[in-house]
């Protein structure tokens, strides 16, 4: 791991206070390579954002009165982006996945809203103009959470992904790690699933949106996350 930010983060914890987290570190293979997965990894992490930025080229995207993407573009996204069968009625003009995509693009400073139109920022235009810059910016910007809590929770979340943990195991490591770092609920009680998912919301919704973290409704004890997502997380943690 060298002198990565994640290694410095781990120094704040001990095996005694977070044994499951350190077991996940061993499973994450953070010194491993990316070999033939690099292009798959980059495509998986950038495809949706690239689609949105290309859609905003030129004059931008004129939003509906409610501030949503226009129905025609939502319909186009359904054909172009593989998000499975969980799509809302196109006539509604917006969709939870697309809403997350737009917010992620805003957080990454790729787009902004100007007089009812979603337009590219200078950075957004730049990452389109230079091959590889979008990927580098995304890796550098992760995790997306604001403040110390959002960053720490995000790093633990990326660890659970890199280690190939199941939903059940991920929850255990998230709660253990955040508790070991001194985080608790406002009334001092033990953290639960709702607490850690809120703490890591920005990063979690992004990883779910791009398909790096996938729920397994049949068995929460078996990981359903793709291998490229695990390697993407490994790269983020090694920076």
PDB file of C-alpha atoms in Angstrom:
ATOM      1  CA  UNK A   1       0.000   0.000   0.000  1.00  0.00           C
ATOM      2  CA  UNK A   2       3.004   2.302   0.305  1.00  0.00           C
ATOM      3  CA  UNK A   3       2.124   5.677   1.777  1.00  0.00           C
ATOM      4  CA  UNK A   4      -1.461   5.752   0.522  1.00  0.00           C
ATOM      5  CA  UNK A   5      -4.125   7.809   2.262  1.00  0.00           C
ATOM      6  CA  UNK A   6      -5.818   4.557   3.216  1.00  0.00           C
ATOM      7  CA  UNK A   7      -2.702   3.265   4.960  1.00  0.00           C
ATOM      8  CA  UNK A   8      -2.544   6.474   6.984  1.00  0.00           C
ATOM      9  CA  UNK A   9      -6.236   6.020   7.792  1.00  0.00           C
ATOM     10  CA  UNK A  10      -5.611   2.473   9.072  1.00  0.00           C
ATOM     11  CA  UNK A  11      -3.016   3.737  11.535  1.00  0.00           C
ATOM     12  CA  UNK A  12      -5.850   5.289  13.513  1.00  0.00           C
ATOM     13  CA  UNK A  13      -7.281   1.836  14.196  1.00  0.00           C
ATOM     14  CA  UNK A  14      -6.035  -1.326  15.878  1.00  0.00           C
ATOM     15  CA  UNK A  15      -6.677  -4.996  15.183  1.00  0.00           C
ATOM     16  CA  UNK A  16      -8.138  -5.256  18.684  1.00  0.00           C
ATOM     17  CA  UNK A  17     -10.719  -2.500  18.052  1.00  0.00           C
ATOM     18  CA  UNK A  18     -11.645  -3.594  14.516  1.00  0.00           C
ATOM     19  CA  UNK A  19     -10.698  -7.233  13.841  1.00  0.00           C
ATOM     20  CA  UNK A  20     -13.236  -7.735  11.032  1.00  0.00           C
ATOM     21  CA  UNK A  21     -12.035  -4.594   9.281  1.00  0.00           C
ATOM     22  CA  UNK A  22      -8.410  -5.755   9.356  1.00  0.00           C
ATOM     23  CA  UNK A  23      -9.481  -9.186   8.119  1.00  0.00           C
ATOM     24  CA  UNK A  24     -11.103  -7.362   5.181  1.00  0.00           C
ATOM     25  CA  UNK A  25      -7.812  -5.547   4.514  1.00  0.00           C
ATOM     26  CA  UNK A  26      -6.141  -8.938   4.046  1.00  0.00           C
ATOM     27  CA  UNK A  27      -8.934 -10.047   1.687  1.00  0.00           C
ATOM     28  CA  UNK A  28      -8.777  -6.829  -0.343  1.00  0.00           C
ATOM     29  CA  UNK A  29      -5.382  -7.662  -1.894  1.00  0.00           C
ATOM     30  CA  UNK A  30      -4.492  -3.979  -2.089  1.00  0.00           C
ATOM     31  CA  UNK A  31      -1.083  -4.717  -3.559  1.00  0.00           C
ATOM     32  CA  UNK A  32      -2.599  -6.630  -6.471  1.00  0.00           C
ATOM     33  CA  UNK A  33      -2.565  -5.532 -10.091  1.00  0.00           C
ATOM     34  CA  UNK A  34      -5.338  -4.629 -12.519  1.00  0.00           C
ATOM     35  CA  UNK A  35      -4.148  -6.565 -15.612  1.00  0.00           C
ATOM     36  CA  UNK A  36      -6.927  -7.190 -18.106  1.00  0.00           C
ATOM     37  CA  UNK A  37      -9.585  -5.548 -15.940  1.00  0.00           C
ATOM     38  CA  UNK A  38      -8.388  -1.971 -16.425  1.00  0.00           C
ATOM     39  CA  UNK A  39     -10.544  -1.121 -19.447  1.00  0.00           C
ATOM     40  CA  UNK A  40     -13.575  -2.879 -17.955  1.00  0.00           C
ATOM     41  CA  UNK A  41     -12.986  -1.019 -14.691  1.00  0.00           C
ATOM     42  CA  UNK A  42     -12.656   2.365 -16.367  1.00  0.00           C
ATOM     43  CA  UNK A  43     -15.690   1.797 -18.575  1.00  0.00           C
ATOM     44  CA  UNK A  44     -17.794   0.713 -15.606  1.00  0.00           C
ATOM     45  CA  UNK A  45     -16.869   3.739 -13.513  1.00  0.00           C
ATOM     46  CA  UNK A  46     -17.263   6.357 -16.273  1.00  0.00           C
ATOM     47  CA  UNK A  47     -19.965   5.142 -18.693  1.00  0.00           C
ATOM     48  CA  UNK A  48     -22.981   6.858 -17.133  1.00  0.00           C
ATOM     49  CA  UNK A  49     -21.142  10.114 -16.487  1.00  0.00           C
ATOM     50  CA  UNK A  50     -19.737  10.103 -20.009  1.00  0.00           C
ATOM     51  CA  UNK A  51     -23.257   9.678 -21.388  1.00  0.00           C
ATOM     52  CA  UNK A  52     -24.554  12.625 -19.361  1.00  0.00           C
ATOM     53  CA  UNK A  53     -21.650  14.905 -20.247  1.00  0.00           C
ATOM     54  CA  UNK A  54     -21.973  14.092 -23.943  1.00  0.00           C
ATOM     55  CA  UNK A  55     -25.707  14.797 -23.698  1.00  0.00           C
ATOM     56  CA  UNK A  56     -24.914  18.230 -22.249  1.00  0.00           C
ATOM     57  CA  UNK A  57     -22.501  19.183 -25.045  1.00  0.00           C
ATOM     58  CA  UNK A  58     -23.249  22.302 -27.012  1.00  0.00           C
ATOM     59  CA  UNK A  59     -26.227  24.138 -25.592  1.00  0.00           C
ATOM     60  CA  UNK A  60     -26.714  21.908 -22.574  1.00  0.00           C
ATOM     61  CA  UNK A  61     -29.825  20.017 -21.462  1.00  0.00           C
ATOM     62  CA  UNK A  62     -33.004  22.071 -21.088  1.00  0.00           C
ATOM     63  CA  UNK A  63     -34.692  20.799 -17.929  1.00  0.00           C
ATOM     64  CA  UNK A  64     -38.408  20.457 -17.271  1.00  0.00           C
ATOM     65  CA  UNK A  65     -40.295  22.976 -15.126  1.00  0.00           C
ATOM     66  CA  UNK A  66     -39.680  20.732 -12.116  1.00  0.00           C
ATOM     67  CA  UNK A  67     -35.949  20.634 -12.815  1.00  0.00           C
ATOM     68  CA  UNK A  68     -35.855  17.067 -14.145  1.00  0.00           C
ATOM     69  CA  UNK A  69     -34.285  15.711 -17.306  1.00  0.00           C
ATOM     70  CA  UNK A  70     -36.718  15.865 -20.254  1.00  0.00           C
ATOM     71  CA  UNK A  71     -38.777  12.701 -20.925  1.00  0.00           C
ATOM     72  CA  UNK A  72     -37.172  12.145 -24.341  1.00  0.00           C
ATOM     73  CA  UNK A  73     -33.713  12.041 -22.761  1.00  0.00           C
ATOM     74  CA  UNK A  74     -34.939   9.700 -20.016  1.00  0.00           C
ATOM     75  CA  UNK A  75     -36.242   7.358 -22.711  1.00  0.00           C
ATOM     76  CA  UNK A  76     -32.902   7.573 -24.504  1.00  0.00           C
ATOM     77  CA  UNK A  77     -31.063   6.799 -21.261  1.00  0.00           C
ATOM     78  CA  UNK A  78     -33.185   3.697 -20.781  1.00  0.00           C
ATOM     79  CA  UNK A  79     -31.967   2.415 -24.146  1.00  0.00           C
ATOM     80  CA  UNK A  80     -28.332   3.458 -23.709  1.00  0.00           C
ATOM     81  CA  UNK A  81     -27.620   2.688 -20.044  1.00  0.00           C
ATOM     82  CA  UNK A  82     -27.961  -0.798 -18.613  1.00  0.00           C
ATOM     83  CA  UNK A  83     -29.658  -0.380 -15.256  1.00  0.00           C
ATOM     84  CA  UNK A  84     -31.738  -3.525 -15.466  1.00  0.00           C
ATOM     85  CA  UNK A  85     -35.527  -3.484 -15.163  1.00  0.00           C
ATOM     86  CA  UNK A  86     -35.822  -0.944 -12.326  1.00  0.00           C
ATOM     87  CA  UNK A  87     -37.055   1.954 -14.438  1.00  0.00           C
ATOM     88  CA  UNK A  88     -39.898   4.353 -13.768  1.00  0.00           C
ATOM     89  CA  UNK A  89     -42.485   5.428 -16.328  1.00  0.00           C
ATOM     90  CA  UNK A  90     -40.712   7.570 -18.925  1.00  0.00           C
ATOM     91  CA  UNK A  91     -43.564  10.069 -18.891  1.00  0.00           C
ATOM     92  CA  UNK A  92     -42.658  11.021 -15.322  1.00  0.00           C
ATOM     93  CA  UNK A  93     -39.611  12.828 -16.684  1.00  0.00           C
ATOM     94  CA  UNK A  94     -37.195  11.758 -13.968  1.00  0.00           C
ATOM     95  CA  UNK A  95     -35.827   8.645 -12.374  1.00  0.00           C
ATOM     96  CA  UNK A  96     -33.946   7.902  -9.169  1.00  0.00           C
ATOM     97  CA  UNK A  97     -30.897   6.566 -11.015  1.00  0.00           C
ATOM     98  CA  UNK A  98     -30.715   9.565 -13.324  1.00  0.00           C
ATOM     99  CA  UNK A  99     -31.240  11.910 -10.375  1.00  0.00           C
ATOM    100  CA  UNK A 100     -28.248  10.290  -8.666  1.00  0.00           C
ATOM    101  CA  UNK A 101     -26.244  10.614 -11.889  1.00  0.00           C
ATOM    102  CA  UNK A 102     -26.983  14.326 -12.196  1.00  0.00           C
ATOM    103  CA  UNK A 103     -26.172  14.958  -8.533  1.00  0.00           C
ATOM    104  CA  UNK A 104     -22.917  13.016  -8.847  1.00  0.00           C
ATOM    105  CA  UNK A 105     -21.961  15.094 -11.887  1.00  0.00           C
ATOM    106  CA  UNK A 106     -22.694  18.263  -9.902  1.00  0.00           C
ATOM    107  CA  UNK A 107     -20.691  17.031  -6.914  1.00  0.00           C
ATOM    108  CA  UNK A 108     -17.760  16.257  -9.210  1.00  0.00           C
ATOM    109  CA  UNK A 109     -18.144  19.787 -10.672  1.00  0.00           C
ATOM    110  CA  UNK A 110     -18.737  18.525 -14.209  1.00  0.00           C
ATOM    111  CA  UNK A 111     -22.106  20.252 -14.696  1.00  0.00           C
ATOM    112  CA  UNK A 112     -24.119  23.095 -13.224  1.00  0.00           C
ATOM    113  CA  UNK A 113     -27.588  24.482 -13.631  1.00  0.00           C
ATOM    114  CA  UNK A 114     -27.965  27.836 -15.380  1.00  0.00           C
ATOM    115  CA  UNK A 115     -31.394  29.369 -16.038  1.00  0.00           C
ATOM    116  CA  UNK A 116     -33.176  26.035 -16.315  1.00  0.00           C
ATOM    117  CA  UNK A 117     -30.450  24.351 -18.353  1.00  0.00           C
ATOM    118  CA  UNK A 118     -27.882  21.786 -17.257  1.00  0.00           C
ATOM    119  CA  UNK A 119     -24.586  22.881 -18.786  1.00  0.00           C
ATOM    120  CA  UNK A 120     -21.005  21.648 -18.740  1.00  0.00           C
ATOM    121  CA  UNK A 121     -18.551  23.420 -16.486  1.00  0.00           C
ATOM    122  CA  UNK A 122     -15.025  24.151 -17.676  1.00  0.00           C
ATOM    123  CA  UNK A 123     -13.918  20.972 -15.902  1.00  0.00           C
ATOM    124  CA  UNK A 124     -16.727  18.992 -17.533  1.00  0.00           C
ATOM    125  CA  UNK A 125     -15.657  20.148 -20.972  1.00  0.00           C
ATOM    126  CA  UNK A 126     -12.032  19.357 -20.127  1.00  0.00           C
ATOM    127  CA  UNK A 127     -12.654  15.743 -19.088  1.00  0.00           C
ATOM    128  CA  UNK A 128     -14.475  15.199 -22.365  1.00  0.00           C
ATOM    129  CA  UNK A 129     -11.686  16.740 -24.415  1.00  0.00           C
ATOM    130  CA  UNK A 130      -8.793  14.724 -22.984  1.00  0.00           C
ATOM    131  CA  UNK A 131      -8.889  10.936 -22.960  1.00  0.00           C
ATOM    132  CA  UNK A 132      -8.321   9.456 -19.526  1.00  0.00           C
ATOM    133  CA  UNK A 133      -8.933  12.685 -17.592  1.00  0.00           C
ATOM    134  CA  UNK A 134     -12.484  11.687 -16.598  1.00  0.00           C
ATOM    135  CA  UNK A 135     -11.226   8.404 -15.137  1.00  0.00           C
ATOM    136  CA  UNK A 136      -8.360  10.065 -13.279  1.00  0.00           C
ATOM    137  CA  UNK A 137     -10.638  12.719 -11.831  1.00  0.00           C
ATOM    138  CA  UNK A 138     -13.158  10.147 -10.582  1.00  0.00           C
ATOM    139  CA  UNK A 139     -10.494   8.027  -8.877  1.00  0.00           C
ATOM    140  CA  UNK A 140      -8.965  11.125  -7.273  1.00  0.00           C
ATOM    141  CA  UNK A 141     -12.355  12.436  -6.079  1.00  0.00           C
ATOM    142  CA  UNK A 142     -13.397   9.236  -4.305  1.00  0.00           C
ATOM    143  CA  UNK A 143     -14.899   8.897  -1.738  1.00  0.00           C
ATOM    144  CA  UNK A 144     -17.556  11.535  -2.354  1.00  0.00           C
ATOM    145  CA  UNK A 145     -18.685  12.118   1.237  1.00  0.00           C
ATOM    146  CA  UNK A 146     -18.280  15.569   2.752  1.00  0.00           C
ATOM    147  CA  UNK A 147     -16.411  16.168   5.993  1.00  0.00           C
ATOM    148  CA  UNK A 148     -14.392  13.777   8.120  1.00  0.00           C
ATOM    149  CA  UNK A 149     -17.291  11.382   8.688  1.00  0.00           C
ATOM    150  CA  UNK A 150     -18.172  11.088   5.002  1.00  0.00           C
ATOM    151  CA  UNK A 151     -14.541  10.493   4.044  1.00  0.00           C
ATOM    152  CA  UNK A 152     -13.874   7.901   6.737  1.00  0.00           C
ATOM    153  CA  UNK A 153     -17.101   6.027   6.064  1.00  0.00           C
ATOM    154  CA  UNK A 154     -16.346   6.142   2.339  1.00  0.00           C
ATOM    155  CA  UNK A 155     -12.919   4.589   2.789  1.00  0.00           C
ATOM    156  CA  UNK A 156     -14.375   1.736   4.834  1.00  0.00           C
ATOM    157  CA  UNK A 157     -17.058   1.220   2.178  1.00  0.00           C
ATOM    158  CA  UNK A 158     -14.414   0.974  -0.550  1.00  0.00           C
ATOM    159  CA  UNK A 159     -12.567  -1.539   1.615  1.00  0.00           C
ATOM    160  CA  UNK A 160     -15.661  -3.753   1.870  1.00  0.00           C
ATOM    161  CA  UNK A 161     -15.993  -3.613  -1.911  1.00  0.00           C
ATOM    162  CA  UNK A 162     -12.310  -4.354  -2.529  1.00  0.00           C
ATOM    163  CA  UNK A 163     -12.524  -7.323  -0.156  1.00  0.00           C
ATOM    164  CA  UNK A 164     -15.522  -8.795  -1.980  1.00  0.00           C
ATOM    165  CA  UNK A 165     -17.714  -8.779   1.119  1.00  0.00           C
ATOM    166  CA  UNK A 166     -21.391  -9.696   1.103  1.00  0.00           C
ATOM    167  CA  UNK A 167     -24.084  -7.228   2.181  1.00  0.00           C
ATOM    168  CA  UNK A 168     -24.199  -8.779   5.639  1.00  0.00           C
ATOM    169  CA  UNK A 169     -20.415  -8.696   6.044  1.00  0.00           C
ATOM    170  CA  UNK A 170     -20.259  -5.141   4.688  1.00  0.00           C
ATOM    171  CA  UNK A 171     -22.684  -3.960   7.350  1.00  0.00           C
ATOM    172  CA  UNK A 172     -20.670  -5.624  10.122  1.00  0.00           C
ATOM    173  CA  UNK A 173     -17.403  -4.043   8.977  1.00  0.00           C
ATOM    174  CA  UNK A 174     -18.970  -0.612   8.463  1.00  0.00           C
ATOM    175  CA  UNK A 175     -20.456  -0.587  11.965  1.00  0.00           C
ATOM    176  CA  UNK A 176     -17.304  -1.981  13.570  1.00  0.00           C
ATOM    177  CA  UNK A 177     -14.976   0.448  11.801  1.00  0.00           C
ATOM    178  CA  UNK A 178     -17.052   3.559  12.409  1.00  0.00           C
ATOM    179  CA  UNK A 179     -17.554   2.597  16.056  1.00  0.00           C
ATOM    180  CA  UNK A 180     -13.806   2.038  16.484  1.00  0.00           C
ATOM    181  CA  UNK A 181     -13.223   5.521  15.067  1.00  0.00           C
ATOM    182  CA  UNK A 182     -15.497   6.973  17.732  1.00  0.00           C
ATOM    183  CA  UNK A 183     -18.638   7.616  15.718  1.00  0.00           C
ATOM    184  CA  UNK A 184     -22.023   6.896  17.311  1.00  0.00           C
ATOM    185  CA  UNK A 185     -25.662   7.886  17.043  1.00  0.00           C
ATOM    186  CA  UNK A 186     -26.797  11.240  18.423  1.00  0.00           C
ATOM    187  CA  UNK A 187     -28.146   9.537  21.556  1.00  0.00           C
ATOM    188  CA  UNK A 188     -25.018   7.444  22.011  1.00  0.00           C
ATOM    189  CA  UNK A 189     -26.519   4.092  21.073  1.00  0.00           C
ATOM    190  CA  UNK A 190     -24.843   1.486  18.877  1.00  0.00           C
ATOM    191  CA  UNK A 191     -24.829   2.198  15.152  1.00  0.00           C
ATOM    192  CA  UNK A 192     -27.253   0.259  12.943  1.00  0.00           C
ATOM    193  CA  UNK A 193     -27.691  -0.319   9.212  1.00  0.00           C
ATOM    194  CA  UNK A 194     -29.657   2.910   8.710  1.00  0.00           C
ATOM    195  CA  UNK A 195     -26.946   4.898  10.482  1.00  0.00           C
ATOM    196  CA  UNK A 196     -23.943   3.777   8.447  1.00  0.00           C
ATOM    197  CA  UNK A 197     -25.828   3.925   5.143  1.00  0.00           C
ATOM    198  CA  UNK A 198     -26.705   7.540   5.932  1.00  0.00           C
ATOM    199  CA  UNK A 199     -23.117   8.320   6.938  1.00  0.00           C
ATOM    200  CA  UNK A 200     -21.769   6.998   3.630  1.00  0.00           C
ATOM    201  CA  UNK A 201     -24.726   7.974   1.456  1.00  0.00           C
ATOM    202  CA  UNK A 202     -22.959  10.030  -1.235  1.00  0.00           C
ATOM    203  CA  UNK A 203     -20.393   7.349  -2.005  1.00  0.00           C
ATOM    204  CA  UNK A 204     -22.815   4.442  -1.644  1.00  0.00           C
ATOM    205  CA  UNK A 205     -25.429   5.815  -4.038  1.00  0.00           C
ATOM    206  CA  UNK A 206     -22.713   6.544  -6.600  1.00  0.00           C
ATOM    207  CA  UNK A 207     -21.308   3.010  -6.403  1.00  0.00           C
ATOM    208  CA  UNK A 208     -24.810   1.548  -6.671  1.00  0.00           C
ATOM    209  CA  UNK A 209     -25.611   3.834  -9.598  1.00  0.00           C
ATOM    210  CA  UNK A 210     -22.598   2.684 -11.640  1.00  0.00           C
ATOM    211  CA  UNK A 211     -23.230  -0.960 -10.692  1.00  0.00           C
ATOM    212  CA  UNK A 212     -20.047  -1.469  -8.648  1.00  0.00           C
ATOM    213  CA  UNK A 213     -22.125  -2.452  -5.603  1.00  0.00           C
ATOM    214  CA  UNK A 214     -25.100  -4.697  -6.318  1.00  0.00           C
ATOM    215  CA  UNK A 215     -27.660  -5.962  -3.817  1.00  0.00           C
ATOM    216  CA  UNK A 216     -28.330  -9.695  -3.627  1.00  0.00           C
ATOM    217  CA  UNK A 217     -32.032 -10.127  -2.786  1.00  0.00           C
ATOM    218  CA  UNK A 218     -31.703 -13.914  -2.741  1.00  0.00           C
ATOM    219  CA  UNK A 219     -28.909 -14.116  -0.166  1.00  0.00           C
ATOM    220  CA  UNK A 220     -27.363 -11.148   1.650  1.00  0.00           C
ATOM    221  CA  UNK A 221     -24.550 -13.439   2.799  1.00  0.00           C
ATOM    222  CA  UNK A 222     -23.268 -13.905  -0.769  1.00  0.00           C
ATOM    223  CA  UNK A 223     -21.596 -11.035  -2.610  1.00  0.00           C
ATOM    224  CA  UNK A 224     -23.128 -10.034  -5.950  1.00  0.00           C
ATOM    225  CA  UNK A 225     -20.659  -7.220  -6.703  1.00  0.00           C
ATOM    226  CA  UNK A 226     -18.765  -7.462 -10.022  1.00  0.00           C
ATOM    227  CA  UNK A 227     -15.034  -8.146 -10.106  1.00  0.00           C
ATOM    228  CA  UNK A 228     -14.352  -4.854 -11.895  1.00  0.00           C
ATOM    229  CA  UNK A 229     -15.984  -3.019  -8.980  1.00  0.00           C
ATOM    230  CA  UNK A 230     -13.673  -4.755  -6.535  1.00  0.00           C
ATOM    231  CA  UNK A 231     -10.638  -3.717  -8.563  1.00  0.00           C
ATOM    232  CA  UNK A 232     -11.926  -0.172  -8.941  1.00  0.00           C
ATOM    233  CA  UNK A 233     -12.166   0.023  -5.147  1.00  0.00           C
ATOM    234  CA  UNK A 234      -8.649  -1.371  -4.840  1.00  0.00           C
ATOM    235  CA  UNK A 235      -7.328   1.376  -7.113  1.00  0.00           C
ATOM    236  CA  UNK A 236      -9.123   4.091  -5.138  1.00  0.00           C
ATOM    237  CA  UNK A 237      -7.647   2.792  -1.872  1.00  0.00           C
ATOM    238  CA  UNK A 238      -4.135   2.602  -3.292  1.00  0.00           C
ATOM    239  CA  UNK A 239      -3.897   6.271  -4.236  1.00  0.00           C
TER     240      UNK A 239
END
